[in-house]
Amino acid sequence: MNIVTKNAPHLRRPNATVVRMMRDVSIALTPLIVFAIYQHGVDALLILLAAVLSMVATEYVYYQIKDFMERKREAKSETEEKIRELNWQKKEKKKALKEKTQKAREDYEAFMKDYEQRMASLRETLKEENRAAKKSDNKSFRLANRSFTIYNFTIITSGLIYGLTLPDTIPLSKVIVGGVVGALLAKLVFGGMGQNIFNPAAFARVFVVLSFGAALSYEAFVDADAGATAMSVLNEQMFNAGVVDNYDYWMLFSGIGLPGSLGETSALLILVGGIYLAARRSFDIVVPITYIGTVFLLSLTVMFTQDLGFWFPAVHVLGGGLLFGAVFMATDPITSPVTRPGRIYFAFGLGVLTFLIRLFGNLPEGVVFAILIMNMFVPALDYAKWAKSRFTVRSVLVFSIVVVLAIVITNVGVYYVA
Amino acid sequence: MITNSRRVKDYKQLDRELPTLRHVDPDYIYINLQNARAKEYTLDVEVGDHVKLGEILGRRKGKFFEQPIYSTVSGVIEGRTNKYHSSGDEVECLIVRNDFKDTYHESITDRPDSVIEQFTQEDFVEIIKEKGLVGLGGSGFPSYIKLNTDKDIHTVVINAVECEPYLSSDYRLIKDQPEDIFRGLTYLMRAVDATRGVIAVKKTKKELVEVLEREISRFSDWNIQIATLDDFYPQGWENMTFENAVGIKVPVGTLPMEYGILGFNVSTTASVYEAVKHNLPIIKRHLTVNGDAVNFPQDIRARVGTSVRELIELSDGYTDEEKVEVIVGGPMMGESIESDDIVVTQTTTSILVLKSVDYVEEPCVRCASCVYACPVDIQPVQIMNAVKREDKESARALEADKCIECGLCAYVCTSKIHVTDYVREAMKMLR
């Protein structure tokens, strides 16, 4: 028995791990996956598999290359150095051979006599050394691939979320391209888990929409009867009350038979997942509540100023990807601010941007764009000089003014457009 | 996990229901001559002298105070040795061989209640100073300095919250001697002329509330209340206790006296009673021996000066762990000592023997559990990032110096990062 000293605290919260947090998100997504497969059949399964596997594979390959390069850059072992020198000598002697002098030939033969033997013994020791090194510090898969984060579910979760935001008709090749780009450009180039600025799933989705959107993403949905989402109908005609004739409230709520992306149609199942996450305290419920609340509030004011029915806010909350984005994407801790007020401002910004993009933008959906835009503001919201853990009188005042301004701007905009 | 992260699992079930073990008669007693606040000392006795219980052996000298060293046993002085102290340093100790007679010193006499009733603040301060009472919750701050305030005090708060996991010594103390606590509280209230006394306990410790409520009826002349507080960490931090028990928010960095409150730990209050009524210094104290690497966790009432090694043996020794930590104090703020050759001092609330777990740190995922948990509303994760960039300006803007080192940020961290260490580093950087 040894007595060791450590700095306080000597206890850690049991069960508080990144793995648990990320696994919880995956578990919360399961009902949506099942629902997507139920509704869209094997297509959905293949898309999800392609999304997850493309992201996981990208990360795996990236870290294998990175680890390999790092190992190369690190101080080389003596044995490796000897092997290299031996090889170099052999090359030099061979070069000398070309001049066809007697001395060079003799030299070469003398060298080659025990070359093979020396080489073999060096190789053997190198192998031995590597084996010993592996035994000493790389005990398990987890440690051997320290930088590869599949074991803590982050990349699987990103892949699942990305897959669930895709429409069911998308070709698998485009899913894979999006997954690779999302994992690589949104996550890995920043330094991997915990360092990324943008939500990889949102980035991948936006990449797919911008690159292939016109060709495929919404093409199948333009026909209002066959497959238009409620949001794309509203994008055509902002105040088309007929939208609720096509989709009644139960349909919007349960998602059964509703066209749209794989995972974002069923409000019911998203809420189930959200409640699970909230009960496990794996996210801060304030974020989705503020986000959805902001969109609801803005659409409610528009409803009053434009004299619309209650269908307008209802469709805006239930109809598009808002619930899915609010529960699963906006709550990603890595790309959110760290203080509670900061997270509330963040979610409010998301709500305003989503609503503005939906009303005035070219695309029917604004959630992923809003998330990427607000991701850029996270460092500003976390700026040391003004980020506070609690609301102060001043911050509440400023925030209320911003809320009022947002409402006014939205309604003025709506007035001019309508 | 991310929100509501101040709930701390308290591991107290095991030892709490057992009666307190009285271990007051070891063969040798080691009396520390130095402590964390006082390094200098003078001695009045020599090797071979026979001392009585409660006799003054010498005086410790701190920067701004002086305290007498009392013998906690009657016996013969055998020499000096070095032992570890709860601050983690080695201190010089005087070895006294116990003669098992417990002959009290002549000065140890009871004061009649009629005399105590005539006492003024100066008299109380004088007694408490002379008996060397310090904050027994672990701070070791001399109590007389607190009591000697010239501010107008309206409330005396007794802190019996004991929010650290594993500890149950205060719990046992209240169950064993509730009357002493109430009497001590009345003395303190009389000393500062306070109109209200509040005893703060955790809501979840129902037995304690029962015991205190039964006792309170005997002190109906006094305005004493029991405040039941929520069970979270660090509820026992003085400012947090004041805020939740009395409703007065004391900002970090100011003294509670300026707000008319005076706070004492519950064991300090019991020792105030002993000092004023029986004229006794701190001879024995309740302490917890607990942890997952000790065989039989229990509460012990031990003489000040007992060797910790003996107490661990008394608890059936260590379990078969390869690596253990021996901690004096709670698991959240206690000091991990490099040997078990420790001596029980007045401020030793507990001895913990924990399995040493080497946590694998993962990258921070900015889950903000630490920000949500922090009792002083600073942002540990951002301070950590500032320390990593050696960004002094940010660390100052983030108010790293407000940290009370409660350890909650490292406790809740989902990536098992030792956040508290980074914040400590930031505090060093700012100094």
mmCIF file of C-alpha atoms in Angstrom, chain A residues 1-22 24 142-143 146 149 151-152 154 193-196 278 280-285 287 333-340 343 378-379 381-385 387-390, chain B residues 1-7 11 165-166 318 321-327 331-334 336-340 354 356-360 362-368 371-372 377-379 381-382 393 397-398 407 410-416 418 420-421 424:
data_model
loop_
_atom_site.group_PDB
_atom_site.id
_atom_site.type_symbol
_atom_site.label_atom_id
_atom_site.label_comp_id
_atom_site.label_asym_id
_atom_site.label_seq_id
_atom_site.Cartn_x
_atom_site.Cartn_y
_atom_site.Cartn_z
ATOM 1 C CA MET A 1 0.000 0.000 0.000
ATOM 2 C CA ASN A 2 1.237 3.436 -0.927
ATOM 3 C CA ILE A 3 0.054 6.769 0.347
ATOM 4 C CA VAL A 4 -0.127 9.328 -2.437
ATOM 5 C CA THR A 5 -0.947 13.020 -2.284
ATOM 6 C CA LYS A 6 -3.239 14.892 -4.600
ATOM 7 C CA ASN A 7 -4.845 18.286 -4.673
ATOM 8 C CA ALA A 8 -8.379 18.742 -3.397
ATOM 9 C CA PRO A 9 -11.071 17.842 -4.351
ATOM 10 C CA HIS A 10 -10.416 14.148 -3.935
ATOM 11 C CA LEU A 11 -13.845 13.101 -5.176
ATOM 12 C CA ARG A 12 -15.392 13.302 -8.614
ATOM 13 C CA ARG A 13 -19.001 13.044 -9.520
ATOM 14 C CA PRO A 14 -19.762 9.449 -10.384
ATOM 15 C CA ASN A 15 -21.441 9.038 -13.782
ATOM 16 C CA ALA A 16 -20.664 12.565 -14.917
ATOM 17 C CA THR A 17 -18.827 11.780 -18.104
ATOM 18 C CA VAL A 18 -18.734 13.067 -21.641
ATOM 19 C CA VAL A 19 -19.599 9.554 -22.798
ATOM 20 C CA ARG A 20 -22.801 9.596 -20.770
ATOM 21 C CA MET A 21 -23.794 13.001 -22.086
ATOM 22 C CA MET A 22 -23.238 12.103 -25.735
ATOM 23 C CA ASP A 24 -27.827 10.208 -23.889
ATOM 24 C CA ARG A 142 -9.257 3.605 -26.098
ATOM 25 C CA LEU A 143 -5.729 4.601 -25.293
ATOM 26 C CA ARG A 146 -6.477 8.577 -27.789
ATOM 27 C CA THR A 149 -13.284 10.128 -30.278
ATOM 28 C CA TYR A 151 -15.611 5.899 -27.956
ATOM 29 C CA ASN A 152 -17.257 8.929 -26.441
ATOM 30 C CA THR A 154 -19.489 12.626 -30.139
ATOM 31 C CA MET A 193 -13.587 17.384 -29.967
ATOM 32 C CA GLY A 194 -14.124 20.437 -27.827
ATOM 33 C CA GLN A 195 -12.323 22.805 -30.180
ATOM 34 C CA ASN A 196 -14.796 23.163 -33.014
ATOM 35 C CA ALA A 278 -33.853 17.151 -19.540
ATOM 36 C CA ARG A 280 -31.057 13.135 -17.302
ATOM 37 C CA ARG A 281 -29.821 16.737 -17.125
ATOM 38 C CA SER A 282 -27.686 16.129 -20.156
ATOM 39 C CA PHE A 283 -28.536 19.548 -21.543
ATOM 40 C CA ASP A 284 -29.767 22.861 -20.291
ATOM 41 C CA ILE A 285 -33.486 22.936 -21.014
ATOM 42 C CA VAL A 287 -31.875 26.694 -24.534
ATOM 43 C CA PRO A 333 -22.483 22.236 -25.512
ATOM 44 C CA ILE A 334 -19.282 22.563 -27.526
ATOM 45 C CA THR A 335 -20.722 25.230 -29.782
ATOM 46 C CA SER A 336 -22.742 27.120 -27.146
ATOM 47 C CA PRO A 337 -21.673 29.816 -24.702
ATOM 48 C CA VAL A 338 -20.806 28.658 -21.183
ATOM 49 C CA THR A 339 -22.938 30.923 -19.027
ATOM 50 C CA ARG A 340 -26.668 30.616 -18.572
ATOM 51 C CA ARG A 343 -27.005 30.547 -23.571
ATOM 52 C CA VAL A 378 -20.245 32.336 -29.175
ATOM 53 C CA PRO A 379 -16.778 33.787 -28.503
ATOM 54 C CA LEU A 381 -21.011 36.036 -25.834
ATOM 55 C CA ASP A 382 -18.257 34.403 -23.793
ATOM 56 C CA TYR A 383 -15.981 37.433 -23.836
ATOM 57 C CA ALA A 384 -14.359 37.618 -20.421
ATOM 58 C CA LYS A 385 -15.205 41.231 -19.750
ATOM 59 C CA ALA A 387 -19.892 37.318 -19.715
ATOM 60 C CA LYS A 388 -21.500 36.904 -16.292
ATOM 61 C CA SER A 389 -22.963 33.798 -14.692
ATOM 62 C CA ARG A 390 -26.012 35.626 -13.429
ATOM 63 C CA MET B 1 -25.656 16.507 -14.707
ATOM 64 C CA ILE B 2 -25.085 19.878 -16.323
ATOM 65 C CA THR B 3 -27.764 21.804 -14.482
ATOM 66 C CA ASN B 4 -28.560 21.297 -10.822
ATOM 67 C CA SER B 5 -24.972 20.277 -10.350
ATOM 68 C CA ARG B 6 -24.502 21.334 -6.731
ATOM 69 C CA ARG B 7 -25.958 18.146 -5.335
ATOM 70 C CA TYR B 11 -21.552 8.835 1.399
ATOM 71 C CA PRO B 165 -19.350 14.321 1.909
ATOM 72 C CA TYR B 166 -18.206 11.590 4.300
ATOM 73 C CA TYR B 318 -6.642 -0.117 5.535
ATOM 74 C CA GLU B 321 -5.697 -1.002 -1.990
ATOM 75 C CA GLU B 322 -2.561 -0.359 -3.946
ATOM 76 C CA LYS B 323 -2.749 3.396 -3.657
ATOM 77 C CA VAL B 324 -4.637 5.388 -1.043
ATOM 78 C CA GLU B 325 -4.920 9.023 -0.094
ATOM 79 C CA VAL B 326 -4.936 10.032 3.553
ATOM 80 C CA ILE B 327 -6.899 13.247 3.869
ATOM 81 C CA PRO B 331 -12.854 15.171 0.505
ATOM 82 C CA MET B 332 -13.655 18.432 -1.284
ATOM 83 C CA MET B 333 -11.324 20.835 0.492
ATOM 84 C CA GLY B 334 -9.200 18.635 2.745
ATOM 85 C CA SER B 336 -3.936 15.131 1.311
ATOM 86 C CA ILE B 337 -1.006 14.205 3.576
ATOM 87 C CA GLU B 338 2.015 12.241 2.406
ATOM 88 C CA SER B 339 2.100 9.964 5.436
ATOM 89 C CA ASP B 340 -0.354 8.655 8.006
ATOM 90 C CA LEU B 354 -9.777 7.116 0.011
ATOM 91 C CA SER B 356 -6.626 6.871 -5.157
ATOM 92 C CA VAL B 357 -8.216 6.953 -8.591
ATOM 93 C CA ASP B 358 -6.255 8.288 -11.533
ATOM 94 C CA TYR B 359 -8.813 9.958 -13.752
ATOM 95 C CA VAL B 360 -8.248 10.134 -17.484
ATOM 96 C CA GLU B 362 -10.637 14.249 -21.774
ATOM 97 C CA PRO B 363 -10.858 17.447 -23.768
ATOM 98 C CA CYS B 364 -13.249 20.022 -22.327
ATOM 99 C CA VAL B 365 -16.599 19.953 -24.108
ATOM 100 C CA ARG B 366 -17.731 23.280 -22.641
ATOM 101 C CA CYS B 367 -20.712 21.636 -20.976
ATOM 102 C CA ALA B 368 -20.534 24.454 -18.390
ATOM 103 C CA VAL B 371 -20.129 27.499 -14.392
ATOM 104 C CA TYR B 372 -23.581 26.373 -13.297
ATOM 105 C CA ASP B 377 -20.641 32.832 -9.822
ATOM 106 C CA ILE B 378 -17.351 32.832 -11.641
ATOM 107 C CA GLN B 379 -16.598 30.818 -14.755
ATOM 108 C CA VAL B 381 -13.823 26.855 -17.576
ATOM 109 C CA GLN B 382 -13.007 30.291 -18.936
ATOM 110 C CA GLU B 393 -6.039 40.252 -18.129
ATOM 111 C CA ALA B 397 -11.771 40.189 -15.767
ATOM 112 C CA LEU B 398 -13.195 36.770 -14.898
ATOM 113 C CA GLY B 407 -13.581 22.162 -5.394
ATOM 114 C CA ALA B 410 -13.466 19.743 -10.540
ATOM 115 C CA TYR B 411 -16.049 17.547 -8.841
ATOM 116 C CA VAL B 412 -18.706 18.113 -11.479
ATOM 117 C CA CYS B 413 -16.423 18.170 -14.526
ATOM 118 C CA THR B 414 -17.694 15.744 -17.147
ATOM 119 C CA SER B 415 -14.254 15.527 -18.725
ATOM 120 C CA LYS B 416 -12.585 14.823 -15.348
ATOM 121 C CA HIS B 418 -8.927 19.197 -12.446
ATOM 122 C CA THR B 420 -9.881 23.757 -9.417
ATOM 123 C CA ASP B 421 -6.135 23.448 -9.912
ATOM 124 C CA ARG B 424 -5.722 28.086 -8.129
#
